[in-house]
XYZ file of C-alpha atoms in Angstrom:
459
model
C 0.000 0.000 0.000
C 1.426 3.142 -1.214
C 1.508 6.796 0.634
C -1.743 8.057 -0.746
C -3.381 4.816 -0.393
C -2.785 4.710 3.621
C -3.890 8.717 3.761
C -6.696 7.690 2.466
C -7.558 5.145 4.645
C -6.481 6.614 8.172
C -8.897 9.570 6.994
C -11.506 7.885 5.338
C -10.983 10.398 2.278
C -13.492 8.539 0.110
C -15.805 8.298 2.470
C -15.732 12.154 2.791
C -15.892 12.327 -0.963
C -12.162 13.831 -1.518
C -8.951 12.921 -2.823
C -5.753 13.374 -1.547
C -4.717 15.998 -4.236
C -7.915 18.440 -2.990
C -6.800 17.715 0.457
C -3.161 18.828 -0.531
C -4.448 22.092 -2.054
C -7.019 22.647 0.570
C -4.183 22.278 3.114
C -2.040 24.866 1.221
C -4.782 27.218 0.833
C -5.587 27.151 4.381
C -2.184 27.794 5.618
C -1.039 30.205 2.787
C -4.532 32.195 4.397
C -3.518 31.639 8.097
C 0.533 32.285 7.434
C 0.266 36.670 8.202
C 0.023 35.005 11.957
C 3.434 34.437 12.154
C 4.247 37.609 11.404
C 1.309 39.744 12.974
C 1.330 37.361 16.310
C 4.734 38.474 17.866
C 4.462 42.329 16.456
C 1.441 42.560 18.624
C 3.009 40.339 21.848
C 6.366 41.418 21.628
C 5.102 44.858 22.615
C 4.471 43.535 25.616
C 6.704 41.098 26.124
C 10.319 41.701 27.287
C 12.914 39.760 28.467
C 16.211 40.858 29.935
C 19.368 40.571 27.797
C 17.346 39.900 24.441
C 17.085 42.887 22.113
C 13.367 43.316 20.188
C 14.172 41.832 17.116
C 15.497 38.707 19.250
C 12.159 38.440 20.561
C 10.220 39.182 18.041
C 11.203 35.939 16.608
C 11.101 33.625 19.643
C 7.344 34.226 19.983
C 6.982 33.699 15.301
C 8.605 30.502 16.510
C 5.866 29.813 19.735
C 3.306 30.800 17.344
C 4.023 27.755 14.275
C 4.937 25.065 17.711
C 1.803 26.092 19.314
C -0.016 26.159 15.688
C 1.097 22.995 14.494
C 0.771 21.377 17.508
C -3.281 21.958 17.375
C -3.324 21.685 14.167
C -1.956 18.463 14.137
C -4.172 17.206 17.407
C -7.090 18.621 15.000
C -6.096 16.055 12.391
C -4.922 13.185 13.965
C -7.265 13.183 16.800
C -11.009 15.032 15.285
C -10.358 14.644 11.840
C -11.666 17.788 10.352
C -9.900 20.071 8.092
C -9.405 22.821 10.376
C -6.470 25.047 11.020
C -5.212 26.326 14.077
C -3.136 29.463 15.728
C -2.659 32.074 17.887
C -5.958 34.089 17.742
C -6.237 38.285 16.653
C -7.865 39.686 19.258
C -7.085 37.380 22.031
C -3.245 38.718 21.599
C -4.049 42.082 21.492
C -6.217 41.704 25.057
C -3.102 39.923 26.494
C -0.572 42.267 25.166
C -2.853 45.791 25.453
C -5.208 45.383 27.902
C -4.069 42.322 30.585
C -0.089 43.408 30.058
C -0.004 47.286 29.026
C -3.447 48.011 30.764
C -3.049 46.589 33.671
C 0.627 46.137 34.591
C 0.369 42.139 35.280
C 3.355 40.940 34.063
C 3.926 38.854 30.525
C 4.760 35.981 32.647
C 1.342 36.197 34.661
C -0.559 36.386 31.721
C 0.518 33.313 30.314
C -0.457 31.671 33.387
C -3.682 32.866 32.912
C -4.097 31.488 29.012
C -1.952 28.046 30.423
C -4.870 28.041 33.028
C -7.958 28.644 30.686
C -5.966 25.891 28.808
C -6.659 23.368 31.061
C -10.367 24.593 32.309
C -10.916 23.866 28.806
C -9.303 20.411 28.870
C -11.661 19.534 31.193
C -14.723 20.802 30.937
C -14.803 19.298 27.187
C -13.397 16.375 28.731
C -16.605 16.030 30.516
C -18.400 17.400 27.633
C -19.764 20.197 28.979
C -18.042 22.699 26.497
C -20.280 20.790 23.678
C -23.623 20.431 25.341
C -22.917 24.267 26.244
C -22.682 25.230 22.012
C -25.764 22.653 21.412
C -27.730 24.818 23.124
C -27.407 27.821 21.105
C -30.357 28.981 19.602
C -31.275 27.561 16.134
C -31.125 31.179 14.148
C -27.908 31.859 15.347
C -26.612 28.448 14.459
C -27.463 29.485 10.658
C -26.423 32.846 10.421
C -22.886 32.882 12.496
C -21.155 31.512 8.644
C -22.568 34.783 7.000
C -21.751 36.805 10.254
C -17.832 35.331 9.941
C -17.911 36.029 6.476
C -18.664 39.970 6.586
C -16.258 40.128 9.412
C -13.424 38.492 6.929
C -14.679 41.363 4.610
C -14.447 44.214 6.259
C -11.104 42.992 7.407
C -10.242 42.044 3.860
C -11.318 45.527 2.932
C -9.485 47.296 5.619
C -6.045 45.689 4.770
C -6.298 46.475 1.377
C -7.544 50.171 1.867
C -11.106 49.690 0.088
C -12.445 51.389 3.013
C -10.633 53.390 5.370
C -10.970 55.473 9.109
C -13.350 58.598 8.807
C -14.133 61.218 11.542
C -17.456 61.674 10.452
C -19.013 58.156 9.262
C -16.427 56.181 10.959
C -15.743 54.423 8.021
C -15.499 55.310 4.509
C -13.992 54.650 0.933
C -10.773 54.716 0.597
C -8.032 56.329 -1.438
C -7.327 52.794 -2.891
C -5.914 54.231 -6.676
C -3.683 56.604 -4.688
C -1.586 53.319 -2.942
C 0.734 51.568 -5.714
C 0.415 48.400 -2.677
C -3.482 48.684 -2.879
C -3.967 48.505 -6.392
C -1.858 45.582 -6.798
C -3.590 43.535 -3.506
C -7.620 45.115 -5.863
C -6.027 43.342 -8.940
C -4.883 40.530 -7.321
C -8.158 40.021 -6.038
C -9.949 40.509 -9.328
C -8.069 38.043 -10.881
C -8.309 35.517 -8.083
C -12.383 36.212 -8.452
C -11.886 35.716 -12.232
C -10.202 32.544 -11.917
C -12.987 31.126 -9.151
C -15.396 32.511 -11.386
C -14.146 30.091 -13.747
C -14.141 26.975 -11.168
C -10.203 26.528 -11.193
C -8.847 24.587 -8.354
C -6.954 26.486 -5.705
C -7.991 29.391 -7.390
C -7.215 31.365 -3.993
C -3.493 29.784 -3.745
C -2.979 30.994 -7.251
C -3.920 34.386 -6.123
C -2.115 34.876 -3.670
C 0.926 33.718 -4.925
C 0.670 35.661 -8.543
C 0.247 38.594 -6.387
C 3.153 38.346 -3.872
C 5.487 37.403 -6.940
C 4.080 40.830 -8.607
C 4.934 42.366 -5.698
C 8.537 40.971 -4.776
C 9.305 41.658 -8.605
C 7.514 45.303 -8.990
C 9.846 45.857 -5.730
C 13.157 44.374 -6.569
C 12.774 46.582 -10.104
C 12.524 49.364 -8.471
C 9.206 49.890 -9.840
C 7.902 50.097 -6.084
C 9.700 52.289 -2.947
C 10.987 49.186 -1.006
C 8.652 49.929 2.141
C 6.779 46.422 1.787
C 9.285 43.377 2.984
C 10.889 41.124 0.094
C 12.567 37.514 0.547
C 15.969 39.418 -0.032
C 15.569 42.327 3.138
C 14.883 39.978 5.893
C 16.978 38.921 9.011
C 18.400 35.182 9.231
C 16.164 33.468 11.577
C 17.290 32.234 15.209
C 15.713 29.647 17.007
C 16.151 29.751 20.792
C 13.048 30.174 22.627
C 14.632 28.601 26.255
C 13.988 32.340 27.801
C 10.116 32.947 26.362
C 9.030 28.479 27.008
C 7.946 27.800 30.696
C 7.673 31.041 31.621
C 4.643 30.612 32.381
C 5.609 28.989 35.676
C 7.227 32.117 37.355
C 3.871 33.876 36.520
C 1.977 31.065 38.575
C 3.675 32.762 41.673
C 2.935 36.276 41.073
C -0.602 36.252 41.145
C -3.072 38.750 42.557
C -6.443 36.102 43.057
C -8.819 38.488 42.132
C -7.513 40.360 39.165
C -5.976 36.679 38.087
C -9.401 35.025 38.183
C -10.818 37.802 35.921
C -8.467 37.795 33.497
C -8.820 34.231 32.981
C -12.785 34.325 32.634
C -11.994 37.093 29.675
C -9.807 34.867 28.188
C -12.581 32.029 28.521
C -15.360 33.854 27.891
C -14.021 35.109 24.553
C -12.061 32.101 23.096
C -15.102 30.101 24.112
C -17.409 31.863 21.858
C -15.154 32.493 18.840
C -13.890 29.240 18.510
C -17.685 27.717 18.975
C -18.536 30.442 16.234
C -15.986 29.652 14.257
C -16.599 25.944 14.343
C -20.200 26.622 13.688
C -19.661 28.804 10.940
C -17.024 27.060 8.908
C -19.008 23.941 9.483
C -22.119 25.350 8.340
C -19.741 26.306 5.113
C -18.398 22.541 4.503
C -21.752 21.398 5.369
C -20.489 19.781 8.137
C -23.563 20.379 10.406
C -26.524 17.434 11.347
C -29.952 18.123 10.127
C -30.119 20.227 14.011
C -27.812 22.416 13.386
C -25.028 20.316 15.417
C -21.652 19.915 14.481
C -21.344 15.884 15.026
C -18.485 14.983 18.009
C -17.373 18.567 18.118
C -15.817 17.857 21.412
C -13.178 16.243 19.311
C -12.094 19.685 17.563
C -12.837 21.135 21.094
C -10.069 19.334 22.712
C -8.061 19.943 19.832
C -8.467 24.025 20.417
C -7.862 23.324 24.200
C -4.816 21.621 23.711
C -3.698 23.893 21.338
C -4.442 26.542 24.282
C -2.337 24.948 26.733
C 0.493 24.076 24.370
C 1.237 27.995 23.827
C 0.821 29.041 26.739
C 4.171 26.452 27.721
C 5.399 27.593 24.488
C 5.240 31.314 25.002
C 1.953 32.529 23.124
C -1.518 34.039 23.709
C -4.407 31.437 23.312
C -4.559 29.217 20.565
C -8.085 29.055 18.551
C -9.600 27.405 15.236
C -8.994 29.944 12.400
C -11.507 31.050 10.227
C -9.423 31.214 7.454
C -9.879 27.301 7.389
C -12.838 28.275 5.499
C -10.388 29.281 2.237
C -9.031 25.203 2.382
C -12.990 24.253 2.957
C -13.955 26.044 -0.140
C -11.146 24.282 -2.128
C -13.018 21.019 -0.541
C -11.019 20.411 2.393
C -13.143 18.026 4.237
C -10.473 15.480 6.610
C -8.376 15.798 8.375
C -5.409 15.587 6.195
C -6.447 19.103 5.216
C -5.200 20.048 8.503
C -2.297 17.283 8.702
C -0.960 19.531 5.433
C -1.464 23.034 7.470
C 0.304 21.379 10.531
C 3.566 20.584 8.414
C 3.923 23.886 6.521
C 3.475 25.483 9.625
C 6.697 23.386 11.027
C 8.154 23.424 7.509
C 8.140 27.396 8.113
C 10.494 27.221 10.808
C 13.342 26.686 8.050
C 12.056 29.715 6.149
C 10.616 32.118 8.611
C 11.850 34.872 6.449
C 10.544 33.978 3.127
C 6.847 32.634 4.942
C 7.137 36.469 6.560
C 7.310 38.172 3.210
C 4.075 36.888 1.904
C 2.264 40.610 1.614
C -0.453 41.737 3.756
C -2.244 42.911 0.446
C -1.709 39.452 -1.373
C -2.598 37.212 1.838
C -5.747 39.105 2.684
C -7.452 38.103 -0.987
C -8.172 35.298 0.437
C -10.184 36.772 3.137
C -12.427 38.843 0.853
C -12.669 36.159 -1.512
C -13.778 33.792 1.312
C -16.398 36.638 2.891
C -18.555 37.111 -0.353
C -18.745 32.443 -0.531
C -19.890 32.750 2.970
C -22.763 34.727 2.377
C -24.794 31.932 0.984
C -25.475 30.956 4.512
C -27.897 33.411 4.840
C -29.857 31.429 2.610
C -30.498 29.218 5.555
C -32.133 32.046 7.960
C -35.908 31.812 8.490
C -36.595 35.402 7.973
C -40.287 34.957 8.296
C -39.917 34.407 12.079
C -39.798 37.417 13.786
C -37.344 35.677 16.527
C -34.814 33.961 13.602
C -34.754 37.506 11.562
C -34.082 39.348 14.876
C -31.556 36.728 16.354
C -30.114 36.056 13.011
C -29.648 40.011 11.852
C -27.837 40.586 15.013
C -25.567 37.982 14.899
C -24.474 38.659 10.649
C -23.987 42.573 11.539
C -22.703 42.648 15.644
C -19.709 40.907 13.904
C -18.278 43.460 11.899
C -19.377 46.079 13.074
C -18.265 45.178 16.747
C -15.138 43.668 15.086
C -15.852 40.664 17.556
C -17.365 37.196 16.370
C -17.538 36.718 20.005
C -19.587 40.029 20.536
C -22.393 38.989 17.352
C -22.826 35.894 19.021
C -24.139 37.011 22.343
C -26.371 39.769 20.606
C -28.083 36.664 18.765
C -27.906 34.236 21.425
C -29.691 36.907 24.004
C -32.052 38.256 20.891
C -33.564 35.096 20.272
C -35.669 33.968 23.729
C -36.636 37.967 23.991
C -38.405 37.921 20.854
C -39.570 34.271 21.597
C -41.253 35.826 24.978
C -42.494 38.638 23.165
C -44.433 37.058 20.591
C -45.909 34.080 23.386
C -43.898 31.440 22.191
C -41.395 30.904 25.422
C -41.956 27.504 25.676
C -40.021 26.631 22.744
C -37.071 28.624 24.467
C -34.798 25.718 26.044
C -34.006 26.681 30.078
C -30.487 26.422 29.146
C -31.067 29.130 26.275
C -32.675 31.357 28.726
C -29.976 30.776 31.174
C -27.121 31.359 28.964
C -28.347 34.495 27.581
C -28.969 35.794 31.571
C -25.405 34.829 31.730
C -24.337 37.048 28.825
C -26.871 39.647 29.375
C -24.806 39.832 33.406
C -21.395 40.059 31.250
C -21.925 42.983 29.488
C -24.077 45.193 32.496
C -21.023 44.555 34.539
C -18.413 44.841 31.341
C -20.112 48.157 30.673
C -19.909 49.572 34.506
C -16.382 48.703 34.441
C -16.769 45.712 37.260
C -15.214 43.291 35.228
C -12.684 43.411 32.076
């Protein structure tokens, strides 16, 4: 039995109807989507994060290599253990609370706040260990089940958008066009995305890899020529790589004995609280995308990829890193038809096989990587499709969910609006006996969270 032949028997590839070649691309696509972490992760931590006798540079790129151990690591667990095609990392958002808010904010040190994520970690273990973390998501309410894939996907827009200067800051509206045609870099990341449309238009496989790649080779060559100010990073301007994390692993450890109980225990329920709900949405949503989902709305042994997130969790937290979460960039591999996990078996290796070529994975452009995003956000919107907008409690849950997203710039955030939108309309329109307890309950919960958020009580 050859190589392909025992892939496609450990993952069951035919009985997922895939191939190992659409795996393969799928796999690319979703790490070639994912790959700005490495770069993006330890410009936002290392702000925070200094260690004695180390210059910035030095560790800038002990925490790139924390962030491809701790992504491969969960990526891997995602593959071997849950067998879906899901990629995972360092989550946006979650680093910037640990490096702005928990470090910056409020003076706990680096080492402290790794505790904390290293302690969510293994909360999470546990509790989906028990398989509470999974009867927890099964109880969202059916609406917002539905709508979170559309939600996800005009938060990867406007993201999309904002990288590539489609829309921009504005005093007045907040947000408004942008001076795209005025940006040599933005033109080249709108025409890179027109042609990637043009060539998904056309059905071509890894249409998105293409993209992406045409576009950063544009953009290394328009550079090199001289055609282009050499602002943006090319292969040729970046630093050797060096590999010693010793100082930034285990830390963690000396944090566990400088901690102030009450400040500790709150900033590990933020940490909960939010990777909770953006990995379940992101699960959810992606799912929803692959179709993935039961005929309830459920994904099927999703405390499989749970564990797989909460190890991740804990394995960065030793390593060095903010909490690890499922990316929704895997969507990009799922659209290519990723649907095992050797999708995420081929993220999990280019991740390691980035340690040798840090540099290189580095110089992949902001403007050509984000295509991928945009590309991603319009295929997502088809979910929408899904949403009962008849019922006044779907179209109320479900419209809060799709635009809280983006406009909150939280998948976490459009969640809750949905999740405590849906038994309020239920009760207003007489039908509260079709609300489950643990719906009412968990919205209570939420509704709690953001009265004492607000005030200032809590983070």
């Amino acid at each position: 039995m050859g190589l392909t032949d025992t892939l496609a028997a450990r993952f069951d590839l035919e009985g997922h109807d895939s191939d190992a070649r659409t795996e393969l691309v799928a796999g690319l696509t979703t790490f070639l989507a994912m790959s700005y972490i490495i770069v993006v992760n330890p410009a936002i931590l290392s702000e925070a994060i200094q260690i004695e006798g180390y210059g910035p540079n030095e560790v800038f790129q002990m925490i790139a290599i924390a962030t491809i151990l701790s992504a491969a690591i969960a990526t891997a667990v995602m593959a071997l253990y849950a067998n879906r095609p899901f990629g995972l990392a360092p989550g946006l958002g979650l680093n910037a609370f640990f490096a702005y808010t928990v470090v910056l904010g409020l003076g706990i040190p680096w080492q402290t706040a790794l505790a904390a994520v290293f302690v969510e970690g293994v909360l999470f273990m546990i509790l989906t260990a028990v398989g509470a973390r999974e009867y927890v998501i099964r109880l969202f309410p059916e609406p917002v089940k539905r709508s979170v894939g559309a939600g996800i996907g005009l938060f990867l827009l406007f993201i999309g958008f904002q990288e590539l200067q489609i829309v921009v800051p504005d005093e007045a509206t907040l947000v408004t066009l942008g001076g795209v045609f005025g940006n040599p870099w933005a033109i080249l990341g709108l025409l890179g995305l027109a042609f990637t449309f043009g060539l998904w238009a056309r059905g071509i496989t890894g249409s998105i890899v293409i993209g992406i790649v045409t576009t950063s080779l544009a953009g290394w060559g328009l550079t090199l020529a001289g055609v282009f100010e050499r602002g943006a990073i090319t292969p040729e301007s970046l630093p050797s790589a060096q590999y010693d994390i010793t100082p930034l692993a285990g830390a963690f450890v000396d944090g566990l004995g400088q901690i102030d109980p009450l400040t500790f225990v709150l900033v590990v329920f933020t940490f909960f609280f939010v990777d909770f709900f953006d990995t379940a949405g992101t699960l959810i949503g992606v799912s929803q995308f692959g179709d993935f989902l039961d005929e309830d709305g459920d994904l099927p042994d999703m405390d499989k990829p749970l564990m797989a997130d909460a190890v991740g969790t804990t394995a960065g937290a030793v390593l060095g890193t903010s909490t690890v979460t499922t990316y929704i960039e895997s969507s990009t591999g799922v659209e290519e038809g990723g649907r095992t996990g050797l999708t995420a078996l081929v993220v999990a290796l280019l991740f390691l096989a980035s340690l040798a070529v840090i540099p290189l994975v580095a110089a992949i452009p902001a403007y050509a990587s984000f295509i991928a995003l945009i590309v991603v956000g319009v295929m997502m919107l088809q979910g929408l499709v899904d949403v009962d907008w008849d019922d006044p409690a779907w179209a109320v849950s479900a419209g809060l969910t799709v635009t809280v997203m983006p406009f909150a710039y939280s998948i976490a955030d459009g969640l809750a609006a949905g999740i405590i939108a849906y038994p309020l309309i239920k009760v207003a329109v007489g039908e509260y006996d079709e609300v489950a307890l643990g719906q009412y309950v968990i919205a209570a919960l939420l509704a709690l969270y953001y009265v004492l958020q607000t005030r200032g009580v809590i983070l």
